[in-house]
mmCIF file with all atom_site columns, C-alpha atoms in Angstrom:
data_model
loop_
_atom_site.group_PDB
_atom_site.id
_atom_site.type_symbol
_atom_site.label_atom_id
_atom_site.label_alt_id
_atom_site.label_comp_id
_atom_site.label_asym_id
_atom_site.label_entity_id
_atom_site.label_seq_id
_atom_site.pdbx_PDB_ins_code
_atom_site.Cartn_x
_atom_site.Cartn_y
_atom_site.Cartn_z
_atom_site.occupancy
_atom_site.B_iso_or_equiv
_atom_site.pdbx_formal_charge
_atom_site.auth_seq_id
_atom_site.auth_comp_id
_atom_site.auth_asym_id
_atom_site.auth_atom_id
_atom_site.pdbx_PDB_model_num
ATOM 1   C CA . UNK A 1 1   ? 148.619 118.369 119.156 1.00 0.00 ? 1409 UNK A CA 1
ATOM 2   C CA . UNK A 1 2   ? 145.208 118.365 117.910 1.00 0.00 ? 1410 UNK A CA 1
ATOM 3   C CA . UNK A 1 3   ? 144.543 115.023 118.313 1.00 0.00 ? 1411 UNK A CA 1
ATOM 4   C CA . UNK A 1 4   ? 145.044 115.409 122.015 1.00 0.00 ? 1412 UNK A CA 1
ATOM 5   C CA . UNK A 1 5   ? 143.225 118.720 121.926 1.00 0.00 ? 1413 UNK A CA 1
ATOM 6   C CA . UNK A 1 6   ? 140.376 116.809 120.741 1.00 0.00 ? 1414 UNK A CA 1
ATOM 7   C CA . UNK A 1 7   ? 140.775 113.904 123.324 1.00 0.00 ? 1415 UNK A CA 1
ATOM 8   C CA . UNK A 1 8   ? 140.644 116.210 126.138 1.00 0.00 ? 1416 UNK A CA 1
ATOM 9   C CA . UNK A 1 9   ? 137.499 118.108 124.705 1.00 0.00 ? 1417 UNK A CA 1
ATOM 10  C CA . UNK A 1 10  ? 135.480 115.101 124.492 1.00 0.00 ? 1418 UNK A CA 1
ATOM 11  C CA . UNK A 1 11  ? 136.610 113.979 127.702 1.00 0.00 ? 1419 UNK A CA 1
ATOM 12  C CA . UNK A 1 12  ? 135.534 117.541 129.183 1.00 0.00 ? 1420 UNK A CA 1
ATOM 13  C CA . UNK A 1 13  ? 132.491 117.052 127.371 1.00 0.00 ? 1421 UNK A CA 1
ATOM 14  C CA . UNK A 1 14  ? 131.237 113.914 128.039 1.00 0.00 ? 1422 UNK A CA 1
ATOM 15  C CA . UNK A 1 15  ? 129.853 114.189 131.318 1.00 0.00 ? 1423 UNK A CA 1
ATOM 16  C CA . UNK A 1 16  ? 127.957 117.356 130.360 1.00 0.00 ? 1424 UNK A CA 1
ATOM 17  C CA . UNK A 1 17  ? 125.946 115.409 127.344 1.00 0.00 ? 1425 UNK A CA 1
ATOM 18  C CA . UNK A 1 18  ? 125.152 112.287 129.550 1.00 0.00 ? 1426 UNK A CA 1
ATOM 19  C CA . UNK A 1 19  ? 123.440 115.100 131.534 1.00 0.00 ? 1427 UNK A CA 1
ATOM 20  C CA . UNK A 1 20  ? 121.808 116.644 128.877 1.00 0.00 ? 1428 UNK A CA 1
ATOM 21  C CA . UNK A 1 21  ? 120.018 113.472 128.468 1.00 0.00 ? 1429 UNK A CA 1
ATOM 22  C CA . UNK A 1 22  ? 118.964 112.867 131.739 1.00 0.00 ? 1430 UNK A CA 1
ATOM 23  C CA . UNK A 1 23  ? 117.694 116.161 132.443 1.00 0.00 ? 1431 UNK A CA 1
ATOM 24  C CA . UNK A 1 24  ? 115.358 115.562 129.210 1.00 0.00 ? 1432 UNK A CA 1
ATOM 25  C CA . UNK A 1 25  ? 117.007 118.871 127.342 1.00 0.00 ? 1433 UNK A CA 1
ATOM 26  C CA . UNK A 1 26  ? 116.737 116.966 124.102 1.00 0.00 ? 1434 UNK A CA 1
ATOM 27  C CA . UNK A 1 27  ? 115.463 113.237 124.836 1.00 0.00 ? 1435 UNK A CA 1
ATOM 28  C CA . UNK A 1 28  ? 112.628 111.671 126.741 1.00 0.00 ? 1436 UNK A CA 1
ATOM 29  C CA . UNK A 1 29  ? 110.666 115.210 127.145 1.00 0.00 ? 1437 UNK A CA 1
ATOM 30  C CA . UNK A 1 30  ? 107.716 115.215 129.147 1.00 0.00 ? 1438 UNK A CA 1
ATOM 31  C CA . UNK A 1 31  ? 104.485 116.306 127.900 1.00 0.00 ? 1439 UNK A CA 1
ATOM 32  C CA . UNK A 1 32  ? 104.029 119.500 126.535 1.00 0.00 ? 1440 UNK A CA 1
ATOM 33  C CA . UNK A 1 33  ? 107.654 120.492 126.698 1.00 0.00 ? 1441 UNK A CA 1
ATOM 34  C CA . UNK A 1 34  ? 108.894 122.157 123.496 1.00 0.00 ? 1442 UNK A CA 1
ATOM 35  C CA . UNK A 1 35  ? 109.795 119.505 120.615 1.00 0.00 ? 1443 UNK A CA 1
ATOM 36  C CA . UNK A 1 36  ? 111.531 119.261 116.903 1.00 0.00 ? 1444 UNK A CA 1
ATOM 37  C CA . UNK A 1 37  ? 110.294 115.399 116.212 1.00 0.00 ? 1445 UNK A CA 1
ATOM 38  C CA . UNK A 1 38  ? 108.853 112.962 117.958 1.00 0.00 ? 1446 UNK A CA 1
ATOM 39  C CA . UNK A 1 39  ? 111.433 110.510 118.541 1.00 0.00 ? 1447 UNK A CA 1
ATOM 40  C CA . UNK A 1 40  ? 112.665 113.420 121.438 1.00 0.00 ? 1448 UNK A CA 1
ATOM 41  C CA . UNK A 1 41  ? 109.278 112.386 123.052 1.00 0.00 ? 1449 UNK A CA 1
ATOM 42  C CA . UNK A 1 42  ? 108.699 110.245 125.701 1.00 0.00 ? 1450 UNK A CA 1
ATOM 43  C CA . UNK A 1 43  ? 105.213 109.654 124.512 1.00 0.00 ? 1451 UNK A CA 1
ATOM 44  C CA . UNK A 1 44  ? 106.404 109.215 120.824 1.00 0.00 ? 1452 UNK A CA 1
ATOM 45  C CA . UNK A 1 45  ? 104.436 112.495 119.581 1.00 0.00 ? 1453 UNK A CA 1
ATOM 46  C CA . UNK A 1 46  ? 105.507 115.681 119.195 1.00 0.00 ? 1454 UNK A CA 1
ATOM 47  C CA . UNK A 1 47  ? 102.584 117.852 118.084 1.00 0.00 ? 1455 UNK A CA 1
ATOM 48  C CA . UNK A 1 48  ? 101.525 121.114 116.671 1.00 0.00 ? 1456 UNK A CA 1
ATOM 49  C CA . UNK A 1 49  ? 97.686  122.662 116.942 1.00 0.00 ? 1457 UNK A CA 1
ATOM 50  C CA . UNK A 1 50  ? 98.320  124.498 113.431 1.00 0.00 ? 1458 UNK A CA 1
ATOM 51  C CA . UNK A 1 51  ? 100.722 125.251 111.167 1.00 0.00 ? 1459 UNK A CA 1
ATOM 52  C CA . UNK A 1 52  ? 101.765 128.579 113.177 1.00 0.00 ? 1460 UNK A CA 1
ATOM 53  C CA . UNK A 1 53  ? 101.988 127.333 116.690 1.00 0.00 ? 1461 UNK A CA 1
ATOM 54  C CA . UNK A 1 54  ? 105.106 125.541 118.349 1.00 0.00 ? 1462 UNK A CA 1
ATOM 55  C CA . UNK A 1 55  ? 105.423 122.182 118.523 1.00 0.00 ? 1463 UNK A CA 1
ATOM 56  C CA . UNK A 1 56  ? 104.982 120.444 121.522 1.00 0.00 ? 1464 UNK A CA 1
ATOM 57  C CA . UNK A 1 57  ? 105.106 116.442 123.216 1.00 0.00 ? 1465 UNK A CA 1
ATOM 58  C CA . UNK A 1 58  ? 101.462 115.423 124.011 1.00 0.00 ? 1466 UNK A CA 1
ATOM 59  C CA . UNK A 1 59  ? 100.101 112.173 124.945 1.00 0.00 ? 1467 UNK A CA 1
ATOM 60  C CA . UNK A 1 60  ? 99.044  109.393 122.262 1.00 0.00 ? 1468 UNK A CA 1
ATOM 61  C CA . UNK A 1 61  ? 95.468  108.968 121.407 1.00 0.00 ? 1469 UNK A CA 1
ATOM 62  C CA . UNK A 1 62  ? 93.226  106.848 122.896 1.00 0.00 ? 1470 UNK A CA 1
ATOM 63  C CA . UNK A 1 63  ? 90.456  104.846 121.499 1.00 0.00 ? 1471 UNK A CA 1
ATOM 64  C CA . UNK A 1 64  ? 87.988  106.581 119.316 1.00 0.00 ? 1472 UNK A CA 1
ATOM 65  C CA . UNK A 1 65  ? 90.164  109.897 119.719 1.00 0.00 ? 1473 UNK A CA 1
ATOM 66  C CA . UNK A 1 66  ? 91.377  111.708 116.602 1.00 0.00 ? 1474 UNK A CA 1
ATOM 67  C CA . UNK A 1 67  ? 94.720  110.639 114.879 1.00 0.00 ? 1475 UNK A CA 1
ATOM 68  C CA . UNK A 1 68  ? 97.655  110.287 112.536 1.00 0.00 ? 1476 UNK A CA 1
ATOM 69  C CA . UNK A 1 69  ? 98.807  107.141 110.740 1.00 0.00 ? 1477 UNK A CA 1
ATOM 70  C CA . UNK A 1 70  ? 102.726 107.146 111.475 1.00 0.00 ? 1478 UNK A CA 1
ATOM 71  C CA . UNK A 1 71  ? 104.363 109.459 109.454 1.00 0.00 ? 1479 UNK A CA 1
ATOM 72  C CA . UNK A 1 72  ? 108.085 110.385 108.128 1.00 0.00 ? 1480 UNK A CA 1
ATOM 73  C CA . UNK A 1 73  ? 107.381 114.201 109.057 1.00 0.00 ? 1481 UNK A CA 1
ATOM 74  C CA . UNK A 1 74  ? 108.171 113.796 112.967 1.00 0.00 ? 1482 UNK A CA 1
ATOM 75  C CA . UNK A 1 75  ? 105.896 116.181 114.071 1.00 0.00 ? 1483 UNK A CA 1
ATOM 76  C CA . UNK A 1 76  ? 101.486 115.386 113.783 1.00 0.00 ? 1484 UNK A CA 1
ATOM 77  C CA . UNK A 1 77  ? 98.852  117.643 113.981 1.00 0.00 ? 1485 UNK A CA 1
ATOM 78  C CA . UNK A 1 78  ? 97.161  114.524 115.201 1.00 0.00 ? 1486 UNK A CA 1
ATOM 79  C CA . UNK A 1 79  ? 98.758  112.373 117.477 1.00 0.00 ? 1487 UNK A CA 1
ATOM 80  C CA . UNK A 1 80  ? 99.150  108.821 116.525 1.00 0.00 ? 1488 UNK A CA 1
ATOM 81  C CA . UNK A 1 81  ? 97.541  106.002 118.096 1.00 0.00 ? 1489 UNK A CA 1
ATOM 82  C CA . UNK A 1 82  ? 98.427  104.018 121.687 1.00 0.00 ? 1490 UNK A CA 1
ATOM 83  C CA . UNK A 1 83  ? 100.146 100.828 121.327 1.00 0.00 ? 1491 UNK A CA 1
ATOM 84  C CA . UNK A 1 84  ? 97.548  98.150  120.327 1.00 0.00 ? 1492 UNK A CA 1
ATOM 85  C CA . UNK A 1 85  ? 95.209  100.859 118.420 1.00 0.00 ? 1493 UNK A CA 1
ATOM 86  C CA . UNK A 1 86  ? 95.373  101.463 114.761 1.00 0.00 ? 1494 UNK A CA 1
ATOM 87  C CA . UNK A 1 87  ? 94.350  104.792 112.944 1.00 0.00 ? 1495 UNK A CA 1
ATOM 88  C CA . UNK A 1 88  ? 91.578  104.233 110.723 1.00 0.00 ? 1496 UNK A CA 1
ATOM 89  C CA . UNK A 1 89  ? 92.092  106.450 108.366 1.00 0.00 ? 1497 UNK A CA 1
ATOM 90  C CA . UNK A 1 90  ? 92.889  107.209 104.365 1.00 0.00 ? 1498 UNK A CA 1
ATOM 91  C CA . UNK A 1 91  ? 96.056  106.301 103.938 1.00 0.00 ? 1499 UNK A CA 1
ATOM 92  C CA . UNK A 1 92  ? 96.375  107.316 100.701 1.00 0.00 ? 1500 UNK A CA 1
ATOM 93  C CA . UNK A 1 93  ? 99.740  109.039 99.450  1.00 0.00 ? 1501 UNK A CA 1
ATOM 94  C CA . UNK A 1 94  ? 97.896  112.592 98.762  1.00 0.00 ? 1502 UNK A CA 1
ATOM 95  C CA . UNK A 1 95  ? 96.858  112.936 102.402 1.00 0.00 ? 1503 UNK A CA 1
ATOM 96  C CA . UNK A 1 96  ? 99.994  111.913 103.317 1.00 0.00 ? 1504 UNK A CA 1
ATOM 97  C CA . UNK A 1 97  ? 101.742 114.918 101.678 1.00 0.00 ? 1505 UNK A CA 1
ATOM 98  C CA . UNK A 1 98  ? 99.634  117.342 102.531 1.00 0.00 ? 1506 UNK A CA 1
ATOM 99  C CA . UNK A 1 99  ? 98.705  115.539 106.553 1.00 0.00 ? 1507 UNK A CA 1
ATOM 100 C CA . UNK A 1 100 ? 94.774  115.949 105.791 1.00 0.00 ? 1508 UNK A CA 1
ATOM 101 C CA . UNK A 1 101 ? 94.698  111.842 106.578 1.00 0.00 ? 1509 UNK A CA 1
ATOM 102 C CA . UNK A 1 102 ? 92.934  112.109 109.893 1.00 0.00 ? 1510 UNK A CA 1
ATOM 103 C CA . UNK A 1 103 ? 91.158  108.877 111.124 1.00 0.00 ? 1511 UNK A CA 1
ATOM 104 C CA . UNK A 1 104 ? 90.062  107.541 114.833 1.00 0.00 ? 1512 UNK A CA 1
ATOM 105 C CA . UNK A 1 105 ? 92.008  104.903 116.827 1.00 0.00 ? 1513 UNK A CA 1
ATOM 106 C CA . UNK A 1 106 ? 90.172  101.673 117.038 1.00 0.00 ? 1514 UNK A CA 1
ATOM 107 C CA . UNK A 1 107 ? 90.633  98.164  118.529 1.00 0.00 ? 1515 UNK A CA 1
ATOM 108 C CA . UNK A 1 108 ? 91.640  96.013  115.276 1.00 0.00 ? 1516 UNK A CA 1
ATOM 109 C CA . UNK A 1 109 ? 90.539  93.090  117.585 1.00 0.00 ? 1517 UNK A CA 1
ATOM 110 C CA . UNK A 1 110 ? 87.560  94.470  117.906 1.00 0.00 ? 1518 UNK A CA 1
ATOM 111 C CA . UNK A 1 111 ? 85.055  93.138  115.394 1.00 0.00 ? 1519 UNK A CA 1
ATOM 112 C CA . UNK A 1 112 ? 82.025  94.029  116.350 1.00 0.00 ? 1520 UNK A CA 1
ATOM 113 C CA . UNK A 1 113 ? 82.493  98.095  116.275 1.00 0.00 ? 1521 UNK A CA 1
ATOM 114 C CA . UNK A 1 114 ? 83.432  97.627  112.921 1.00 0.00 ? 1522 UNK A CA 1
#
């Protein structure tokens, strides 16, 4: 009996997650909707102003804007880089743990800011 119980409440429930996701309730979120990581962002970012506010999807940053290496936390207080840019910043394991390691996005193909 449960077995079928079970069946029939996945079944039931199926449709109603496939929706979820559509709707962007917990994937692909728009900018500046409410966010737990960053992987729920379309963007890639989910970001917080301080350590009180809520955290939020914003856009990645753009050349010579403020940023984040990558991180294992999920949520920046920077955002990290566009695709193509790379955060020039101390990437050493102490800023890491306590996300001080703010740098500026730059062009690694381009030489002659450097």
């Amino acid at each position: 009996v449960l077995p079928a119980c079970l069946l029939l409440a996945l079944l039931l429930l199926a449709p109603a997650l496939s929706a979820e996701h559509e709707r962007g309730l917990i994937i692909n979120l728009e900018a500046g909707e409410l966010c737990l990581q960053s992987v729920q962002c379309k963007s890639g970012c989910c970001h917080r102003a301080n350590g009180l506010s809520l955290a939020r999807c914003a856009p990645k940053a753009a050349e010579f804007q403020e940023c984040s290496p990558k991180s294992i936390y999920g949520v920046y207080y920077k955002c990290p880089c566009e695709r193509g840019l790379t955060c020039d910043a101390d990437k050493s394991i102490v800023g890491s743990i306590t996300n001080s390691n703010f740098g500026v996005c730059v062009d690694p193909q381009d030489s002659s800011r450097r």
